CSV table of C-alpha atoms and ligand atoms in Angstrom, one decimal:
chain,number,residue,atom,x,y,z
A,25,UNK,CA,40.3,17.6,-48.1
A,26,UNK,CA,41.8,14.3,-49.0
A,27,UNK,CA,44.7,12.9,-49.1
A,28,UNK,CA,46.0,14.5,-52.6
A,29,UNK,CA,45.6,18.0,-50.6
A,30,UNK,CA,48.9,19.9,-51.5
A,31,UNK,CA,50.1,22.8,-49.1
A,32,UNK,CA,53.0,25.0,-49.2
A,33,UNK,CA,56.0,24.4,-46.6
A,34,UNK,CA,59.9,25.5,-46.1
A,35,UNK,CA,61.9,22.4,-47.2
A,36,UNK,CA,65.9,21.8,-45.9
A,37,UNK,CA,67.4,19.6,-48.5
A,38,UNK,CA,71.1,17.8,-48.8
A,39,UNK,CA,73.0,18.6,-51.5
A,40,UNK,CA,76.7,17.8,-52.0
A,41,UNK,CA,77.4,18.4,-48.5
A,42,UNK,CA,75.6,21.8,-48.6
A,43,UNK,CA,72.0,22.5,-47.3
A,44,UNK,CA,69.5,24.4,-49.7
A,45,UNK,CA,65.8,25.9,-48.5
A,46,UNK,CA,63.1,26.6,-50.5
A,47,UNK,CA,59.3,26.6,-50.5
A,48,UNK,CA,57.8,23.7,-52.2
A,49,UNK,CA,54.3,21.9,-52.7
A,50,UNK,CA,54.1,19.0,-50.2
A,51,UNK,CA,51.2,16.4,-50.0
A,52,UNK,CA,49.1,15.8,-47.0
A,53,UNK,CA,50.8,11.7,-47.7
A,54,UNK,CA,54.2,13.1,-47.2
A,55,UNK,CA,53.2,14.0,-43.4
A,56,UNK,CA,53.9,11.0,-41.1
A,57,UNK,CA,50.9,9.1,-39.3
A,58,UNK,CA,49.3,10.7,-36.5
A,59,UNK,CA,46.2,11.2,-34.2
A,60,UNK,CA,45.7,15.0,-34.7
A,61,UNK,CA,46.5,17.3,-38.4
A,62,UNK,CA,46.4,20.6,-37.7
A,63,UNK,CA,46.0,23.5,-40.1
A,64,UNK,CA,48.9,25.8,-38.8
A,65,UNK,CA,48.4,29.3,-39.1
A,66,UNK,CA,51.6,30.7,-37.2
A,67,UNK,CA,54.8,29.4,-36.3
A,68,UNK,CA,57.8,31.1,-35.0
A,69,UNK,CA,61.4,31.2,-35.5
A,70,UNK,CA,63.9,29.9,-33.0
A,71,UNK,CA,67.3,29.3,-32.5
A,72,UNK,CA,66.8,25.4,-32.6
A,73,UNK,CA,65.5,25.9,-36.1
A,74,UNK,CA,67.5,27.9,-37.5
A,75,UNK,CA,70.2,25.2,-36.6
A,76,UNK,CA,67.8,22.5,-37.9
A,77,UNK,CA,67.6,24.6,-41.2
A,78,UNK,CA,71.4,24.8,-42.2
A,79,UNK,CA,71.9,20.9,-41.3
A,80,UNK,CA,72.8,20.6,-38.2
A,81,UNK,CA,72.7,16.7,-37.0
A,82,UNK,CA,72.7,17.6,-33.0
A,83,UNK,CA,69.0,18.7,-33.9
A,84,UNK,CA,68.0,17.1,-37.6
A,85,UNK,CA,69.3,13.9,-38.5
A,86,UNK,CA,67.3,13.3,-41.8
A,87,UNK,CA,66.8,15.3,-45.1
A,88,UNK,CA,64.4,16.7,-46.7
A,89,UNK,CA,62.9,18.3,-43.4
A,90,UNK,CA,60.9,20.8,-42.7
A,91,UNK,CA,61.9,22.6,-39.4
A,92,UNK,CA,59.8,24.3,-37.3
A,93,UNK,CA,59.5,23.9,-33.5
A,94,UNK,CA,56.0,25.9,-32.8
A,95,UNK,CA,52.8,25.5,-34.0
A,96,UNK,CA,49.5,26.9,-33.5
A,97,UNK,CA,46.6,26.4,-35.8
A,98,UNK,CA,43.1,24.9,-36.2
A,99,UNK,CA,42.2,21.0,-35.5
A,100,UNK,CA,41.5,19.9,-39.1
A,101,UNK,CA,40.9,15.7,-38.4
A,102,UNK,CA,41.1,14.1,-35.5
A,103,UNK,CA,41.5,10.6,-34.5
A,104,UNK,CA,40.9,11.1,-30.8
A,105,UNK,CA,37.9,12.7,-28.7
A,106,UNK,CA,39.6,15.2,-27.1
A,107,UNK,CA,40.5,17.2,-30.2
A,108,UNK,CA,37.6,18.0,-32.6
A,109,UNK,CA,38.0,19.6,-35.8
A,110,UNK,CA,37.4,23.4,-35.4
A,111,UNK,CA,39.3,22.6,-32.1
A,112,UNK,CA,42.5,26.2,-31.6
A,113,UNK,CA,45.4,24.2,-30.6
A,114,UNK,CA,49.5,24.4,-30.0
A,115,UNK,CA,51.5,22.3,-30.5
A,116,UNK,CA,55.6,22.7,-29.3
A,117,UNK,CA,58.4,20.9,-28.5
A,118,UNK,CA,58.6,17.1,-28.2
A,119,UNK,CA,60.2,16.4,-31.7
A,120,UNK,CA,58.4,18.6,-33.3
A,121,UNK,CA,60.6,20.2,-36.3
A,122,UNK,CA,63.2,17.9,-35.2
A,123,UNK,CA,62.9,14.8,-37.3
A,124,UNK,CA,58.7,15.5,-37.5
A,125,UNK,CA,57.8,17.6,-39.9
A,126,UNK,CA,57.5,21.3,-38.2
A,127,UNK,CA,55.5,24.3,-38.0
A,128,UNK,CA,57.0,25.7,-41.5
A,129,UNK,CA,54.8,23.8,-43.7
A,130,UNK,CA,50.9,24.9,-43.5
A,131,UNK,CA,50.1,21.3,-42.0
A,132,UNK,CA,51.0,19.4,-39.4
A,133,UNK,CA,50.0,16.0,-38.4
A,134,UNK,CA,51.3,14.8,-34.6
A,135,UNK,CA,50.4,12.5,-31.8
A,136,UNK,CA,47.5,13.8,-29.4
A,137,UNK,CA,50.1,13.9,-26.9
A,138,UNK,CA,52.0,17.1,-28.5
A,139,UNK,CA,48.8,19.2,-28.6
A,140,UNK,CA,47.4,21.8,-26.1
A,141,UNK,CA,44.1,23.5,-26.5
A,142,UNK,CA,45.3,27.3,-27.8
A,143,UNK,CA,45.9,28.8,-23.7
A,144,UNK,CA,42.7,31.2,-23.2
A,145,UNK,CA,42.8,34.5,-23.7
A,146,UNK,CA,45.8,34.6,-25.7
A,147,UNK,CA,45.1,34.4,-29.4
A,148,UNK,CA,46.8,32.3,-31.6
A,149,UNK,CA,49.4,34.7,-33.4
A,150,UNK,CA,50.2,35.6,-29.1
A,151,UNK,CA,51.1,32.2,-28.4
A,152,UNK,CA,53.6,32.3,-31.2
A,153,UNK,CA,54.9,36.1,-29.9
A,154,UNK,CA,55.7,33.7,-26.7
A,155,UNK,CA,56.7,30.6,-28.6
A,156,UNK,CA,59.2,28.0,-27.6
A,157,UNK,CA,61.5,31.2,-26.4
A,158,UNK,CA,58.9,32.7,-24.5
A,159,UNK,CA,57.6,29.9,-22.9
A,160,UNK,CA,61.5,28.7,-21.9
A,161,UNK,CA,62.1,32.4,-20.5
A,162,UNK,CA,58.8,32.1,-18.5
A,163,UNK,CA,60.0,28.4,-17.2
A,164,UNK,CA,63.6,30.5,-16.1
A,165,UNK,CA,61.5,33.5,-14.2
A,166,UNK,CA,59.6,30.3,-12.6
A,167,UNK,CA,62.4,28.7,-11.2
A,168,UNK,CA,64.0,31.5,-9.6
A,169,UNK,CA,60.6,32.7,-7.9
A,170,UNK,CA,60.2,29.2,-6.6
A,171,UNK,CA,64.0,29.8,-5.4
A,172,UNK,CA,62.4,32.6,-3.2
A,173,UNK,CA,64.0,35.3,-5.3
A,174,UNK,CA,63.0,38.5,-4.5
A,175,UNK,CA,63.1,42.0,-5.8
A,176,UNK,CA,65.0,43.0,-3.0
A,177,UNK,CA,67.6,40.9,-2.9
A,178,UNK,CA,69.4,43.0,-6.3
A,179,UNK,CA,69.5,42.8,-9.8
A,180,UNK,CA,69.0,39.6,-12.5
A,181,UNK,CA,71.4,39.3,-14.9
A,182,UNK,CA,69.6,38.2,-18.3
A,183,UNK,CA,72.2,37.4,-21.2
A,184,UNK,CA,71.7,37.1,-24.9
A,185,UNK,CA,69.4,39.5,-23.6
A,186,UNK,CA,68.3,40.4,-27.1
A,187,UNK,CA,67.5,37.0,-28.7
A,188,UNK,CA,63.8,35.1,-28.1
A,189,UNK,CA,64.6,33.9,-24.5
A,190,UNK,CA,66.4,37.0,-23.6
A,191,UNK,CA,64.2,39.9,-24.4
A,192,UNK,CA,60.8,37.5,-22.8
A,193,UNK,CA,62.7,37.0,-19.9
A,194,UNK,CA,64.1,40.4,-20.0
A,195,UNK,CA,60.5,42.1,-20.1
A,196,UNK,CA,59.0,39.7,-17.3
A,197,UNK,CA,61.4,40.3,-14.5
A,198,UNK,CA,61.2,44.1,-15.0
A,199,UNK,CA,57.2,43.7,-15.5
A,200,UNK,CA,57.5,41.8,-11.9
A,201,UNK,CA,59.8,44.4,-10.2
A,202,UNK,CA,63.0,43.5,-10.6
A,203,UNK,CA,66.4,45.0,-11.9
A,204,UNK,CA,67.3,43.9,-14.6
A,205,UNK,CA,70.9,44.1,-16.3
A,206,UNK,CA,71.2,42.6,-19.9
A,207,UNK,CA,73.1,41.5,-21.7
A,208,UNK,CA,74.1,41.8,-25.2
A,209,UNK,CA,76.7,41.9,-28.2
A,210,UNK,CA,74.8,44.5,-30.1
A,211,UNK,CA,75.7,48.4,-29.3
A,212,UNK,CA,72.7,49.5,-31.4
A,213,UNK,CA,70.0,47.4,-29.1
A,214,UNK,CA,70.7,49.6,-26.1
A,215,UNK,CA,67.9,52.0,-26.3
A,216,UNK,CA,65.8,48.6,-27.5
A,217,UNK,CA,66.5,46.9,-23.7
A,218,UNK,CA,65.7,49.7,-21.3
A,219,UNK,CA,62.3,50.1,-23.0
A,220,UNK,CA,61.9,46.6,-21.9
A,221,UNK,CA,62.4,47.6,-18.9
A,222,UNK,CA,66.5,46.6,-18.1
A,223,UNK,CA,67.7,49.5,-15.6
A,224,UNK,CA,71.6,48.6,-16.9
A,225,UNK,CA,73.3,47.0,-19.7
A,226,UNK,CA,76.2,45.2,-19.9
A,227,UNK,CA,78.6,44.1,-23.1
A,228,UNK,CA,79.7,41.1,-23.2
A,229,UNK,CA,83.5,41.4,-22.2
A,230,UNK,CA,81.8,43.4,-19.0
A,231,UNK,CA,79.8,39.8,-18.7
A,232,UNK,CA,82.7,37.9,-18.7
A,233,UNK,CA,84.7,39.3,-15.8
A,234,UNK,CA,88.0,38.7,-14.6
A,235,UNK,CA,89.4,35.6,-16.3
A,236,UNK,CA,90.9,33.1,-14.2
A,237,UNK,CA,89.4,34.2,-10.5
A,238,UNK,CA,87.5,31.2,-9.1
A,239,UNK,CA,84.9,34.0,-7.5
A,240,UNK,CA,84.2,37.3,-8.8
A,241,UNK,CA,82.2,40.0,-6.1
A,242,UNK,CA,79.1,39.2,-5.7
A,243,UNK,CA,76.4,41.1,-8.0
A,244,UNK,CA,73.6,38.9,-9.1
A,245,UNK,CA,70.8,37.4,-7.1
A,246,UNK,CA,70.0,35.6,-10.1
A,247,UNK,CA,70.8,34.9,-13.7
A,248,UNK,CA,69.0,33.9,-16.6
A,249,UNK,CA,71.4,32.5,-19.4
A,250,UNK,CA,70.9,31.8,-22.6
A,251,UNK,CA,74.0,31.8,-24.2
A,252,UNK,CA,76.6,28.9,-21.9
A,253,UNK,CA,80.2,29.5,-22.1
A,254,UNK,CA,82.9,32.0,-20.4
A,255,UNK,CA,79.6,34.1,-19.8
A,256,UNK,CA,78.0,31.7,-17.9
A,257,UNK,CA,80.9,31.1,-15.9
A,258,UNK,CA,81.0,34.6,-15.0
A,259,UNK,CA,77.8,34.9,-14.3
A,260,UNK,CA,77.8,32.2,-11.9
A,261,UNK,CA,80.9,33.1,-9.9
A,262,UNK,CA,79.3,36.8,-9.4
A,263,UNK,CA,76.2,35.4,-8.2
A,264,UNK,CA,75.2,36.2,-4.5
A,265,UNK,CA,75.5,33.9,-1.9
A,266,UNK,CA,72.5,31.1,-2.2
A,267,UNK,CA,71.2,33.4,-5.4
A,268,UNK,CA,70.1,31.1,-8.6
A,269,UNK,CA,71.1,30.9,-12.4
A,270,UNK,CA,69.0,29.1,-14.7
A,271,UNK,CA,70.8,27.9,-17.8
A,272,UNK,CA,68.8,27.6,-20.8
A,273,UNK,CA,71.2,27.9,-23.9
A,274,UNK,CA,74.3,27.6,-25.7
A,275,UNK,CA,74.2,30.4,-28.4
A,276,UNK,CA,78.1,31.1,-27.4
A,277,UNK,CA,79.1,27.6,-26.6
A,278,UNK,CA,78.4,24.5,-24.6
A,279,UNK,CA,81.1,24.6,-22.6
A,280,UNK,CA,81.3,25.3,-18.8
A,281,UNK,CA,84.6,25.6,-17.3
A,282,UNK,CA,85.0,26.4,-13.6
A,283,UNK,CA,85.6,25.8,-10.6
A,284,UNK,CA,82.8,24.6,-7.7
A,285,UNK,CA,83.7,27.3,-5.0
A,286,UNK,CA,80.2,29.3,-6.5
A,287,UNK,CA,78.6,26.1,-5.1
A,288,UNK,CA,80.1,25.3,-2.1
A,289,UNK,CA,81.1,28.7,-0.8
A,290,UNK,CA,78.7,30.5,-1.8
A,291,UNK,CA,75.6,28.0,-1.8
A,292,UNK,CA,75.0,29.3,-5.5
A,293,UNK,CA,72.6,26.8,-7.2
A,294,UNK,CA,72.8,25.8,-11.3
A,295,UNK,CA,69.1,25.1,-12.6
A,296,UNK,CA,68.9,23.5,-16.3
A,297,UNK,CA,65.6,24.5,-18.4
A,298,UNK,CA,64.4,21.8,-21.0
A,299,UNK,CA,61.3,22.9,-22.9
A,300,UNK,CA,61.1,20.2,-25.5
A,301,UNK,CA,60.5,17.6,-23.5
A,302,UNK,CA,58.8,19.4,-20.3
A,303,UNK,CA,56.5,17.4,-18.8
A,304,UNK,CA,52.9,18.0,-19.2
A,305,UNK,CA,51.7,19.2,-16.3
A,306,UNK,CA,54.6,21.5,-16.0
A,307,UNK,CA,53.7,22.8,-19.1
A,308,UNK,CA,50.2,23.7,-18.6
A,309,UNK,CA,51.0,25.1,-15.7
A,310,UNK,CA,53.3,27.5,-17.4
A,311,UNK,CA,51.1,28.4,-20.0
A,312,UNK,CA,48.6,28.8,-17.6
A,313,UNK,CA,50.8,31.5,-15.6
A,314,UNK,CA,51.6,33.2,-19.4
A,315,UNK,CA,48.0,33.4,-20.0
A,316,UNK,CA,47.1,34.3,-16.5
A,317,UNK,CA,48.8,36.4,-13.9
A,318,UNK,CA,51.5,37.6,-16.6
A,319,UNK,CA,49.4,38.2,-19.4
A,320,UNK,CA,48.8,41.8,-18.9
A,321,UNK,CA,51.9,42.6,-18.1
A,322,UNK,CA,53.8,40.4,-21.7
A,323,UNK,CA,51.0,42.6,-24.1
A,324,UNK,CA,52.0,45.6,-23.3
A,325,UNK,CA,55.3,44.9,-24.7
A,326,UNK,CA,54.9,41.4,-27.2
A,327,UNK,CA,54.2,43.6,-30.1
A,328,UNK,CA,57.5,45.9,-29.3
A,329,UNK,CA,59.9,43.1,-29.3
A,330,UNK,CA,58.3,40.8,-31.9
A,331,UNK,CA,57.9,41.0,-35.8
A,332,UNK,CA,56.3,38.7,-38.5
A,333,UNK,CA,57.5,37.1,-41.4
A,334,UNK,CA,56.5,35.0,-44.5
A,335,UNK,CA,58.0,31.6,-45.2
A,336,UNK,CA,59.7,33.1,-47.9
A,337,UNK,CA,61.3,34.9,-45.8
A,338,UNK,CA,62.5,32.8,-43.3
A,339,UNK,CA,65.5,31.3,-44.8
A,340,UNK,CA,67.7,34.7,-44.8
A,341,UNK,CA,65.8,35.4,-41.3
A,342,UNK,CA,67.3,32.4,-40.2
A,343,UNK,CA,71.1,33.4,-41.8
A,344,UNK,CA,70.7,36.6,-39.2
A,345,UNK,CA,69.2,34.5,-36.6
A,346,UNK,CA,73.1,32.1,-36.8
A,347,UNK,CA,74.9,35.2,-37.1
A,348,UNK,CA,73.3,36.9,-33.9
A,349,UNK,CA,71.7,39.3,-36.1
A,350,UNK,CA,68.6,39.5,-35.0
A,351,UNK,CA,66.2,40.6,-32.2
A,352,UNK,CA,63.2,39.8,-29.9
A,353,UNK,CA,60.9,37.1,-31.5
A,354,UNK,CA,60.1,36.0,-35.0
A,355,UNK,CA,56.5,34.9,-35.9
A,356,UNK,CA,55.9,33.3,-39.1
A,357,UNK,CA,52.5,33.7,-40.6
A,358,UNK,CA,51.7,31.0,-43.0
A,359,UNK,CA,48.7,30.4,-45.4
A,360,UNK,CA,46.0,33.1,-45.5
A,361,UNK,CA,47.8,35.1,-42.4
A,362,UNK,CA,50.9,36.0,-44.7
B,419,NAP,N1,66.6,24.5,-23.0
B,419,NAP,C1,65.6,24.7,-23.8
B,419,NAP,O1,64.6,24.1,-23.8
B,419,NAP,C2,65.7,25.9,-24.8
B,419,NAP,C3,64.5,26.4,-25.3
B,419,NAP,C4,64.6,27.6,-26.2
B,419,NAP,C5,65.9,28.0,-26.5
B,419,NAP,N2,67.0,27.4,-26.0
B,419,NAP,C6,68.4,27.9,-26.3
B,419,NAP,O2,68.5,29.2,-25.8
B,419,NAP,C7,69.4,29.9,-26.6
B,419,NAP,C8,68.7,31.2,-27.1
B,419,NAP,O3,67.6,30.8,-27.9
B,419,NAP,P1,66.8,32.0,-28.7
B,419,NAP,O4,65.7,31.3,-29.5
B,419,NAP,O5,66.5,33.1,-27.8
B,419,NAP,O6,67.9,32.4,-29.8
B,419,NAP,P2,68.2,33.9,-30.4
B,419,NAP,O7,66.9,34.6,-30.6
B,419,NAP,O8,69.1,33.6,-31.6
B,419,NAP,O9,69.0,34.6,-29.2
B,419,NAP,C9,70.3,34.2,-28.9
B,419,NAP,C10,71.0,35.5,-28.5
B,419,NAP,O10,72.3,35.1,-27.9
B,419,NAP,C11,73.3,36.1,-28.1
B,419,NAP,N3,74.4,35.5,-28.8
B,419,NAP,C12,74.5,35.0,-30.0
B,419,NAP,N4,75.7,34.5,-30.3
B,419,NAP,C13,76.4,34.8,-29.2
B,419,NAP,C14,77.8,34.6,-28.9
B,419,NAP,N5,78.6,34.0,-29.8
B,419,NAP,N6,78.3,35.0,-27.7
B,419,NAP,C15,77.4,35.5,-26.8
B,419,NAP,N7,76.1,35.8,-27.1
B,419,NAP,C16,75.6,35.4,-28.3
B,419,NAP,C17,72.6,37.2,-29.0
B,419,NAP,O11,72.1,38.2,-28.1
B,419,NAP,P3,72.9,39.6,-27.9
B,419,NAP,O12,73.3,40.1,-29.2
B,419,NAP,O13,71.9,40.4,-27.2
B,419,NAP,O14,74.1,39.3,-27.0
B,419,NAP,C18,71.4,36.4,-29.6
B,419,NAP,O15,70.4,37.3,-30.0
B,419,NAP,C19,69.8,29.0,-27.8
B,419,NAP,O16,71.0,28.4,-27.5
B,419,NAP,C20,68.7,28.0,-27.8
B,419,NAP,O17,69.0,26.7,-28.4
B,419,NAP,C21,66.9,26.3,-25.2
């Protein structure tokens, strides 16, 4: 390998105001300097990306780019002696597919920092089944058992409950005894949720509640929301009394409008999740539960919500991904795996 090495990778360009994707021939030079290259042999597809890939500035301020927010591939040169080539690694968040090249090209090349030996047991295609979605819908489960939530206490309330975050977080809280209502836009994905384990499912309208009320009756003990907006708001004013929402996304809006009665009447706390920027110690020791105590429990059902694709095909993947189209979690497979 030297410098002149050419590999294949999904590249967002400008043109005339409009952003085009296509697979092209990149250089091992066109990567930016840094400690650690990595051969990547999956990636996966997330929300972030798929604004990333149709030009969105909030997460991409430069083009040409190559998005791609999870990585997980072989140590291929190392600068530093805790990576050797050979090495399994990840390597997510941080800016990562942001303004760094991503995990859509078949190499990477990031500070030491970024990189995480590959979790054991989980192999590397699992770590991309969990992703950047997974691991953010493991961080939301954390928070509310360090809240003290409890099966007991009634049912979670998971929305976008089809999407990455949703359908992990979805699968987890049933694995670890809760009741779990979802919810979700799509009629069809019913059938989909209860085999992950949701014992009721909601449409959105349901979600929403009765506009206008500064409280709704009580129904959740917690919430895991991935979508912001007039759901979230309901969602928090029908959370029990000193029950917990974790708020993760904005896939309906970044807006919150309402009142602070939930808080002060009710004692009802608001938790944000960051991933890209979770600190590493945290992060470990999330993997570390994903890998450990929870790993039985995600395999059973990882394969059932999760499917592969090329990086051909992620361009109209990520078309169906903005127009809430698609389900569970995306792996891409790049180089020899595709
Ligand atoms: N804070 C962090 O660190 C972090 C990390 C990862 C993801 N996120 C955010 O979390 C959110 C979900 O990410 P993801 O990767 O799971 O995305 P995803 O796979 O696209 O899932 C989003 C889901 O939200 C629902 N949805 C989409 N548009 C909606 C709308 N207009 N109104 C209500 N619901 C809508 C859909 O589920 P249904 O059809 O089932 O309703 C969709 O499947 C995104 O906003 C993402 O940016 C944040």
């Amino acid at each position: 390998m030297n410098d002149q090495t050419t590999f294949r990778a999904l590249v967002v360009r400008e043109q005339d105001g409009s952003f085009q994707r296509a697979v092209e021939e990149r250089r091992l030079t066109d990567l930016p300097p840094g400690e650690v290259l990595i051969r990547v042999h999956f990636s996966s597809l997330n929300y972030k990306d798929a604004l990333s890939a149709s030009g969105n500035r909030g997460v991409t301020r430069k083009y040409p780019h190559t998005p791609g927010i999870d990585a997980a591939g072989v140590v291929a040169v190392s600068s530093v002696p805790q990576f050797v080539e050979g090495d399994e690694v990840i390597c997510m968040g941080r800016d990562l597919g942001m303004n760094t090249p991503g995990g859509f090209g078949e190499y990477i090349r990031v500070p030491a920092a970024w990189v995480l030996a590959k979790p054991e047991p989980l192999s590397l295609y699992e770590t991309m089944q969990i992703g950047t979605a997974g691991f953010t819908a493991a961080q939301c489960v954390d928070k509310l058992l360090a809240n003290g939530l409890q099966p007991e206490q009634g049912p979670v309330l998971v929305t976008g409950a089809t999407g990455g975050v949703g359908s992990l977080a979805c699968a987890l809280l049933a694995k670890l005894g809760f009741a779990v209502t979802a919810v979700t836009g799509k009629e069809s994905a019913h059938d989909f949720l209860r085999q992950l384990g949701c014992t009721a499912v909601l449409n959105r309208q349901q979600a929403i509640g009765r506009v206008g009320a500064a409280l709704l009756r009580e129904r959740w003990a917690g919430v895991v929301d991935t979508v912001g907006g007039e759901i979230l708001v309901g969602a928090i004013k029908a959370t029990c009394r000193h029950g917990i929402v974790t708020c993760c996304g904005n896939a309906a809006s970044g807006d919150l409008s309402l009142t602070v009665y939930p808080f002060i009447l009710r004692g009802v706390s608001l938790v944000g999740i960051d991933s890209a920027e979770c600190p590493l110690a945290r992060r470990k020791a999330i993997w570390e539960q994903l890998a450990g105590p929870w790993h039985s429990a995600l395999q059973e059902v990882l394969n059932s919500l999760s499917s592969c694709i090329s990086l051909e095909q992620i361009s109209h993947t990520v078309d169906a991904m903005l127009a809430g189209q698609t389900r569970g979690r995306i792996v891409v497979a790049l180089g020899e795996q595709s």
